[in-house]
Coordinates of C-alpha atoms in Angstrom, one line a residue:
M2 CA -3.5 12.3 -23.8
F3 CA -6.6 13.5 -22.4
D4 CA -7.8 17.6 -23.8
S5 CA -5.7 19.9 -22.0
A6 CA -9.1 20.7 -20.2
T7 CA -9.1 17.2 -18.3
Y8 CA -5.4 18.2 -16.5
T9 CA -6.4 21.7 -15.6
K10 CA -9.6 20.7 -14.1
R11 CA -7.6 17.8 -11.6
R12 CA -4.7 20.2 -11.1
Q13 CA -7.6 23.1 -9.7
L14 CA -9.3 20.3 -7.9
L15 CA -5.8 19.4 -6.2
R16 CA -5.0 23.4 -5.5
K17 CA -7.9 23.8 -3.6
N18 CA -7.4 20.9 -1.6
V19 CA -3.9 21.4 -0.5
K20 CA -4.7 25.4 -0.5
S21 CA -1.5 26.5 0.0
G22 CA 2.6 26.0 -1.1
I23 CA 4.1 25.0 -4.1
I24 CA 3.7 21.1 -5.2
I25 CA 6.6 19.4 -7.0
F26 CA 5.4 16.4 -9.6
P27 CA 8.9 14.8 -10.4
G28 CA 8.6 12.9 -13.7
N29 CA 10.3 9.4 -14.1
E30 CA 13.7 9.4 -16.5
E31 CA 15.2 6.6 -18.6
S32 CA 16.7 3.5 -16.6
P33 CA 19.6 2.0 -18.0
M34 CA 19.5 -2.1 -18.9
N35 CA 23.1 -2.4 -18.8
Y36 CA 24.4 0.7 -20.2
N37 CA 23.4 3.9 -20.6
A38 CA 22.5 3.3 -24.5
N39 CA 20.3 0.5 -23.9
M40 CA 17.5 1.8 -22.0
Y41 CA 13.7 -0.3 -20.5
A42 CA 11.4 0.8 -22.5
F43 CA 10.1 4.2 -20.4
R44 CA 7.2 4.7 -18.0
Q45 CA 6.2 8.4 -16.6
D46 CA 4.8 7.8 -13.2
S47 CA 1.4 8.0 -13.1
T48 CA 0.6 10.8 -10.8
F49 CA 2.8 13.0 -13.1
L50 CA 0.6 11.5 -15.9
Y51 CA -2.6 12.0 -14.2
Y52 CA -1.8 15.7 -13.9
F53 CA 0.5 16.4 -16.5
G54 CA -0.5 14.1 -19.0
I55 CA 3.1 14.2 -21.0
D56 CA 4.9 10.9 -21.5
Q57 CA 8.4 12.3 -21.8
A58 CA 11.4 11.5 -19.3
N59 CA 13.1 14.1 -17.6
L60 CA 10.0 16.5 -16.7
I61 CA 9.2 17.9 -13.4
G62 CA 5.5 19.7 -12.8
V63 CA 4.6 22.1 -10.3
I64 CA 1.9 23.3 -9.1
D65 CA 1.6 26.8 -7.1
C66 CA -1.4 26.8 -4.6
D67 CA -1.0 30.4 -3.5
E68 CA -0.1 32.0 -6.8
N69 CA -3.2 29.8 -9.2
K70 CA 0.2 28.8 -11.5
D71 CA 0.9 25.6 -13.0
Y72 CA 4.7 25.0 -14.2
L73 CA 6.1 22.6 -16.1
F74 CA 10.1 22.0 -16.3
G75 CA 12.6 20.2 -18.9
D76 CA 14.4 21.1 -21.5
D77 CA 14.4 21.0 -25.0
F78 CA 15.9 18.7 -27.5
T79 CA 19.5 19.5 -28.2
V80 CA 20.6 19.0 -32.5
E81 CA 22.5 15.9 -30.9
D82 CA 19.0 14.5 -29.3
I83 CA 17.4 14.9 -32.5
V84 CA 20.2 12.8 -34.6
W85 CA 19.5 9.9 -32.5
M86 CA 15.7 10.4 -31.1
G87 CA 14.1 13.0 -33.8
P88 CA 12.6 16.0 -33.4
Q89 CA 10.1 16.5 -30.7
K90 CA 8.1 19.5 -29.6
S91 CA 9.4 22.2 -27.5
I92 CA 8.5 22.1 -23.7
K93 CA 6.7 24.9 -24.5
E94 CA 4.6 23.4 -26.9
K95 CA 4.0 20.4 -24.4
A96 CA 3.0 22.6 -21.8
V97 CA 0.3 24.2 -23.6
M98 CA -1.2 20.5 -24.2
A99 CA -1.1 19.8 -20.9
G100 CA -3.3 23.2 -20.0
V101 CA 0.3 24.8 -18.6
K102 CA 0.9 28.4 -19.4
N103 CA 4.5 28.7 -17.8
S104 CA 7.4 26.4 -18.9
K105 CA 11.0 26.7 -18.1
P106 CA 14.4 25.2 -18.4
L107 CA 15.1 22.5 -15.4
S108 CA 17.9 24.5 -14.1
A109 CA 15.1 27.1 -13.3
L110 CA 13.7 24.7 -10.9
Q111 CA 15.4 25.4 -7.7
E112 CA 15.1 29.1 -8.0
I113 CA 11.3 28.4 -7.2
V114 CA 12.0 26.2 -4.5
D115 CA 14.3 28.1 -3.0
A116 CA 11.7 31.2 -2.9
A117 CA 8.9 29.4 -1.6
I118 CA 11.1 28.1 1.5
A119 CA 12.4 32.0 1.7
G120 CA 8.8 32.5 1.7
S121 CA 8.0 30.1 4.7
R122 CA 5.7 28.4 1.8
A123 CA 5.1 24.5 2.0
V124 CA 6.9 22.3 -0.3
H125 CA 5.0 19.6 -0.6
Y126 CA 5.7 16.1 -2.3
L127 CA 4.6 13.1 -2.9
P128 CA 6.6 9.5 -1.1
Q129 CA 9.2 8.6 -3.9
Y130 CA 10.3 5.2 -5.4
R131 CA 12.7 5.7 -7.9
W132 CA 16.2 6.4 -6.1
N133 CA 17.3 9.5 -8.9
N134 CA 14.0 11.1 -7.7
I135 CA 14.8 10.4 -4.1
L136 CA 18.1 12.4 -4.6
M137 CA 16.6 15.1 -6.3
I138 CA 14.1 16.1 -3.7
S139 CA 17.1 15.9 -1.1
T140 CA 19.2 18.0 -3.3
L141 CA 16.2 20.5 -4.3
L142 CA 15.3 21.0 -0.4
G143 CA 18.4 20.3 1.3
I144 CA 17.9 17.6 3.6
K145 CA 19.3 14.1 3.7
H146 CA 17.9 11.7 1.2
E147 CA 16.8 8.9 4.0
F148 CA 14.5 12.2 5.2
V149 CA 12.7 12.6 2.2
K150 CA 10.2 9.7 2.7
R151 CA 9.9 11.1 6.6
Y152 CA 9.1 14.8 5.5
C153 CA 7.0 14.2 2.6
S154 CA 3.4 15.8 2.5
V155 CA 0.6 13.7 4.4
K156 CA -2.0 16.6 2.8
L157 CA -0.7 16.4 -0.6
L158 CA -1.0 12.6 -0.2
E159 CA -4.4 12.0 1.1
S160 CA -5.6 14.6 -1.6
V161 CA -4.2 12.8 -4.5
V162 CA -5.1 9.4 -3.0
A163 CA -8.7 10.6 -3.0
Q164 CA -8.9 12.5 -6.1
R165 CA -7.2 9.1 -8.1
S166 CA -9.3 6.6 -6.8
V167 CA -12.9 8.0 -8.0
K168 CA -12.9 7.3 -11.7
S169 CA -13.8 9.4 -14.1
S170 CA -16.1 8.3 -17.3
E171 CA -13.2 9.2 -19.3
E172 CA -10.6 6.9 -17.1
L173 CA -13.5 4.2 -17.2
K174 CA -12.8 4.1 -21.4
E175 CA -9.0 3.6 -21.0
I176 CA -9.8 0.9 -18.7
E177 CA -12.1 -0.6 -20.7
Y178 CA -10.0 -0.4 -23.6
A179 CA -7.4 -2.2 -21.7
L180 CA -10.1 -5.3 -20.8
D181 CA -10.5 -5.4 -24.7
I182 CA -6.7 -5.9 -24.8
A183 CA -6.6 -8.3 -22.3
Y184 CA -9.5 -10.3 -23.6
E185 CA -7.7 -11.0 -26.7
M186 CA -4.9 -11.8 -24.4
H187 CA -7.1 -14.6 -22.1
T188 CA -9.0 -16.2 -25.0
Y189 CA -5.8 -16.6 -27.3
A190 CA -4.1 -18.6 -24.4
M191 CA -7.1 -20.4 -23.5
R192 CA -7.4 -21.3 -27.6
V193 CA -3.8 -22.0 -28.5
S194 CA -2.3 -23.9 -25.3
R195 CA -2.1 -27.5 -25.3
P196 CA 0.8 -29.8 -24.1
G197 CA 4.0 -30.1 -25.2
M198 CA 4.3 -26.5 -25.9
Y199 CA 6.4 -24.6 -23.0
E200 CA 5.2 -21.4 -21.1
R201 CA 7.0 -19.1 -22.4
E202 CA 5.3 -19.8 -26.2
I203 CA 1.9 -18.7 -24.7
A204 CA 3.5 -16.0 -22.5
G205 CA 5.7 -13.9 -25.2
A206 CA 2.4 -14.1 -27.5
I207 CA 0.1 -12.8 -25.6
E208 CA 3.0 -10.3 -24.4
G209 CA 3.0 -9.3 -27.8
I210 CA -1.0 -8.7 -28.4
A211 CA -0.5 -6.4 -25.3
L212 CA 2.2 -4.5 -27.0
S213 CA 0.7 -4.5 -30.8
I214 CA -2.6 -3.1 -29.5
G215 CA -1.9 -1.2 -26.4
K216 CA 1.3 0.3 -24.4
G217 CA 2.4 -3.3 -23.3
V218 CA 1.3 -5.7 -20.3
S219 CA 0.5 -3.8 -17.1
F220 CA 2.7 -6.0 -15.0
P221 CA 5.3 -9.0 -16.0
V222 CA 2.9 -11.9 -17.1
I223 CA 2.3 -14.6 -14.9
F224 CA 1.7 -17.8 -16.7
S225 CA 2.3 -21.0 -15.2
I226 CA 1.1 -24.7 -14.8
N227 CA 2.7 -24.1 -10.7
G228 CA 0.0 -21.6 -9.8
Q229 CA 0.6 -22.3 -5.9
T230 CA 3.2 -19.7 -6.5
L231 CA 1.3 -16.7 -6.8
H232 CA 3.5 -14.4 -8.7
N233 CA 5.3 -16.9 -10.5
H234 CA 7.2 -15.6 -13.3
Y235 CA 9.3 -18.4 -14.6
H236 CA 8.1 -19.4 -18.0
D237 CA 10.4 -22.6 -18.8
N238 CA 8.0 -25.8 -17.9
K239 CA 6.5 -27.7 -20.7
L240 CA 2.7 -27.9 -20.3
K241 CA 1.6 -31.7 -20.2
D242 CA -2.1 -33.3 -20.1
G243 CA -3.2 -33.0 -16.3
D244 CA -1.4 -29.6 -15.4
L245 CA -3.5 -26.4 -14.4
V246 CA -2.4 -23.2 -15.7
V247 CA -3.1 -20.1 -14.0
N248 CA -2.9 -17.1 -16.7
D249 CA -2.6 -13.5 -14.3
S250 CA -2.0 -10.8 -17.1
G251 CA -3.4 -7.7 -18.1
A252 CA -2.5 -4.8 -21.0
Q253 CA -2.2 -1.2 -20.6
S254 CA -4.0 1.1 -22.4
L255 CA -2.7 3.8 -24.9
L256 CA -2.5 6.1 -21.8
Y257 CA -1.4 3.8 -19.8
Y258 CA -4.9 2.8 -18.0
A259 CA -4.4 -0.7 -16.4
S260 CA -6.5 -4.2 -16.9
D261 CA -5.6 -7.4 -14.5
I262 CA -7.1 -10.2 -15.0
T263 CA -6.8 -14.3 -14.1
R264 CA -8.1 -17.6 -15.6
S265 CA -6.9 -20.8 -14.6
F266 CA -7.8 -23.3 -17.5
P267 CA -6.5 -26.9 -17.9
A268 CA -3.5 -28.0 -19.9
G269 CA -5.4 -30.4 -21.9
K270 CA -8.9 -29.8 -23.0
K271 CA -10.8 -31.0 -19.9
F272 CA -10.7 -30.5 -16.0
T273 CA -10.2 -33.5 -13.8
Q274 CA -12.8 -33.6 -11.5
R275 CA -10.5 -32.9 -8.9
Q276 CA -9.7 -30.0 -10.6
K277 CA -13.4 -29.2 -11.0
E278 CA -14.1 -29.4 -7.4
I279 CA -11.7 -26.7 -6.3
Y280 CA -12.7 -25.2 -9.3
S281 CA -16.0 -24.6 -8.6
I282 CA -15.2 -23.6 -5.3
V283 CA -13.1 -20.4 -6.4
L284 CA -15.6 -19.1 -9.0
K285 CA -18.4 -19.4 -6.1
S286 CA -16.6 -17.7 -3.8
Q287 CA -15.8 -14.8 -6.4
M288 CA -19.6 -14.4 -7.8
E289 CA -20.7 -14.4 -4.5
A290 CA -18.5 -11.4 -3.4
I291 CA -19.2 -9.6 -6.9
K292 CA -22.4 -9.7 -5.5
M293 CA -22.2 -8.0 -2.4
I294 CA -20.3 -4.8 -4.0
K295 CA -22.3 -1.6 -3.5
P296 CA -21.7 1.5 -2.0
G297 CA -20.4 1.5 1.5
V298 CA -19.5 -2.1 2.0
R299 CA -16.4 -2.2 3.5
F300 CA -14.1 -4.6 1.1
K301 CA -12.8 -6.2 4.3
D302 CA -16.1 -7.8 4.5
V303 CA -16.2 -8.9 1.5
H304 CA -13.0 -10.3 1.3
L305 CA -13.9 -12.2 4.7
H306 CA -17.4 -13.7 2.8
A307 CA -15.2 -14.8 0.0
A308 CA -13.1 -16.3 2.6
K309 CA -16.0 -17.8 4.0
V310 CA -17.6 -19.5 1.0
I311 CA -14.1 -20.9 0.3
T312 CA -14.3 -22.4 3.5
T313 CA -17.2 -24.1 3.5
G314 CA -15.9 -25.7 0.3
L315 CA -13.4 -26.7 1.3
R316 CA -15.6 -28.4 4.4
E317 CA -17.5 -30.5 2.1
L318 CA -15.0 -32.0 0.5
G319 CA -13.4 -33.0 3.8
L320 CA -10.0 -30.8 3.6
M321 CA -11.2 -28.2 6.4
K322 CA -13.7 -29.3 9.2
G323 CA -15.3 -27.4 12.2
S324 CA -16.9 -24.0 12.2
V325 CA -16.6 -21.9 9.0
N326 CA -17.1 -18.6 10.9
E327 CA -14.4 -19.5 13.7
A328 CA -12.3 -21.0 11.4
V329 CA -12.2 -17.5 9.5
N330 CA -11.5 -15.8 12.3
A331 CA -9.0 -17.8 13.4
G332 CA -7.1 -17.4 9.7
A333 CA -7.4 -21.4 9.0
H334 CA -8.3 -20.7 5.4
A335 CA -5.3 -18.9 4.6
L336 CA -3.4 -22.3 4.3
F337 CA -5.7 -22.4 1.2
F338 CA -6.5 -18.6 0.2
P339 CA -3.1 -16.6 1.6
H340 CA -3.9 -13.2 -0.2
G341 CA -6.0 -10.9 -0.4
L342 CA -9.3 -10.2 -2.6
G343 CA -8.2 -7.4 -4.7
H344 CA -6.8 -4.1 -4.9
M345 CA -7.5 -0.6 -6.6
L346 CA -6.9 -0.3 -10.5
G347 CA -6.1 2.6 -12.8
L348 CA -3.1 4.0 -14.0
D349 CA -1.4 1.5 -12.0
V350 CA -1.7 -1.8 -12.0
H351 CA -2.0 -1.7 -7.9
D352 CA -3.3 2.1 -8.6
M353 CA -1.2 4.6 -5.9
E354 CA 0.0 1.0 -4.0
G355 CA 3.7 3.7 -4.7
L356 CA 1.9 6.2 -2.3
G357 CA 1.5 3.9 0.7
E358 CA -0.6 0.9 0.5
N359 CA -2.4 2.2 4.2
F360 CA -3.0 5.2 2.0
V361 CA -4.8 3.9 -0.6
G362 CA -6.8 0.9 0.6
Y363 CA -7.1 1.5 4.6
S364 CA -9.0 4.8 6.4
K365 CA -8.6 5.8 10.2
E366 CA -11.4 3.5 10.7
V367 CA -10.4 0.5 9.0
K368 CA -7.1 -0.6 10.4
R369 CA -4.8 -3.4 8.6
S370 CA -4.9 -6.7 10.4
D371 CA -1.6 -8.1 11.3
Q372 CA -2.8 -11.9 10.6
F373 CA -1.3 -14.2 7.7
G374 CA -3.3 -13.7 4.9
L375 CA -5.5 -10.7 6.2
A376 CA -2.7 -8.5 6.7
Y377 CA -2.1 -9.0 2.7
L378 CA -5.6 -7.6 2.0
R379 CA -4.5 -3.8 0.1
L380 CA -8.3 -2.8 -0.4
A381 CA -10.4 -2.7 2.9
R382 CA -12.2 0.6 3.4
P383 CA -15.6 1.3 2.9
L384 CA -16.1 1.5 -1.3
Q385 CA -17.0 4.4 -3.6
P386 CA -19.1 5.1 -6.4
G387 CA -16.2 5.1 -9.3
F388 CA -13.6 3.0 -7.4
V389 CA -11.9 0.3 -9.8
F390 CA -10.5 -2.8 -8.3
T391 CA -10.2 -6.4 -9.3
V392 CA -12.0 -8.8 -7.3
E393 CA -9.5 -11.9 -7.3
P394 CA -10.2 -15.4 -4.5
G395 CA -7.9 -18.6 -5.2
I396 CA -7.5 -21.1 -3.6
Y397 CA -3.8 -22.7 -3.9
F398 CA -1.8 -25.8 -2.2
I399 CA 1.5 -24.8 -1.5
P400 CA 3.5 -27.8 0.2
E401 CA 6.3 -25.5 2.2
L402 CA 3.2 -23.8 3.6
I403 CA 1.3 -27.1 4.6
D404 CA 4.7 -28.7 5.9
K405 CA 5.3 -25.8 7.4
W406 CA 1.7 -25.5 9.3
K407 CA 1.3 -29.0 10.0
A408 CA 4.4 -29.4 11.8
E409 CA 3.2 -26.5 13.7
K410 CA 0.2 -28.6 14.4
K411 CA -1.1 -25.2 13.7
H412 CA -5.4 -25.0 13.2
T413 CA -5.5 -28.7 13.5
K414 CA -8.9 -28.4 14.6
F415 CA -9.5 -26.5 11.2
I416 CA -7.6 -28.4 9.0
N417 CA -7.4 -32.3 7.7
Y418 CA -3.8 -32.4 7.3
E419 CA -4.1 -36.4 6.1
K420 CA -6.2 -35.3 3.4
V421 CA -4.6 -32.0 2.7
E422 CA -1.7 -34.1 2.2
R423 CA -2.9 -35.9 -0.9
Y424 CA -3.3 -32.3 -2.8
K425 CA 0.4 -31.3 -2.5
N426 CA 0.8 -31.7 -5.9
F427 CA -2.9 -29.7 -7.3
G428 CA -1.0 -26.3 -8.1
G429 CA -3.5 -23.4 -7.8
I430 CA -6.6 -21.5 -9.1
R431 CA -7.2 -18.3 -9.3
I432 CA -10.1 -16.5 -11.1
E433 CA -10.2 -12.5 -11.5
D434 CA -12.1 -9.4 -13.1
N435 CA -12.4 -5.7 -13.1
I436 CA -15.3 -3.7 -11.2
V437 CA -16.6 -0.2 -10.9
V438 CA -18.7 0.7 -8.3
D439 CA -21.7 3.0 -9.4
K440 CA -25.0 4.4 -7.9
R441 CA -26.9 1.3 -8.9
G442 CA -24.3 -1.0 -7.1
H443 CA -21.7 -2.4 -9.0
R444 CA -20.9 -3.0 -12.6
V445 CA -17.9 -5.8 -14.3
L446 CA -15.8 -4.0 -16.6
G447 CA -15.1 -5.8 -19.8
K448 CA -16.1 -8.4 -22.4
P449 CA -17.0 -11.6 -20.6
I450 CA -14.0 -13.9 -20.9
P451 CA -15.0 -17.3 -20.1
K452 CA -14.7 -18.5 -17.0
T453 CA -17.6 -21.1 -15.7
I454 CA -16.0 -24.9 -16.4
D455 CA -18.4 -25.3 -19.6
D456 CA -17.4 -22.2 -21.2
V457 CA -13.6 -22.8 -20.7
E458 CA -13.9 -26.8 -21.5
A459 CA -15.4 -25.4 -25.1
L460 CA -13.1 -23.0 -25.9
R461 CA -10.2 -25.1 -25.1

């Protein structure tokens, strides 16, 4: 945990912004894999961690805006619990660690909520992503579970997003720590991978690195020779010379802050000429996108510039044609670059996505597009100092998407389908780094992980 003063200040700022009522922050419960005594690794809710910091199941935090009080609700371990899990600090002792003076058993929460409702005070809560917490809110407030999302507090949601979006210096240190782990994961994969190995041998090893230094991976490892599948978690392919590997993986720090890095490299020692050509386009688009980053710049504009760099490069190879600007405006580039350029990063690898992507990445002025590809952009709004996010352009040759668009004669003005057919077995390339916006512009976080062709081949 951070010092208790950190959590106290965070709650004070939130209380000031929300102004009145009580705020309920459910922590997470244990989740069984296949029966109740065999659990998935516990992961605390990120917003609970942000305001209370305690990494334990079955806790609920409450902020009383009117009475200027904070509460931690939870039950102390019984002797039977201690037999299996060992001795634990009391709930009161854990509350002190978070700067909370009031602690109560879980059974006392209903009384607090009922008193607030009886006094015509607002009860604020955030959107919930786990059914047990949805049902808990439903029971506390006496509303049907299907209405829980509808009645969540927009005021609270906007206040939490504004606060969590700007990372403090101590948060940046945690993200840098997670990036130190990612450095070890990615350089290991580049050094060790070779034809004849199975993907799972490397995927398992880098997950082990994340577990040995931090709190494990920040999302399931993507390590695949089929990089054209954007979120490919299948690891049973055997690497062979000529394959191209996409390694999209990151780690959690000891306080659960995330890193998210992607590198693409040849399964053999060298890129083929065709791989070099496509790789160079992706790298150029990423470097140019990063150069644009500074306060006030809309990330949507950064995304569109990266798309134009990709379109220009593909046009030079004869895969695309016509006006670059017209092609990007029409969305023709999305055949090859069908996802957004990046997303916010913090306690969640897609930071605060559980609260609603439009609240996190968009604003009243910047609305989400419904165009294929651009619609998947998770962050579009103007950048502010303290924002941390990914920059991850890619080029992919997805046979099913190529066949669909070709059959529909889609964007034939901009796409040379005859030549694209020759690339259908290419796979994909993605390059990703983590960036923080500062007052002067930006900073690429973490130790440099090889990404130029020469540096990648040297490590291979």
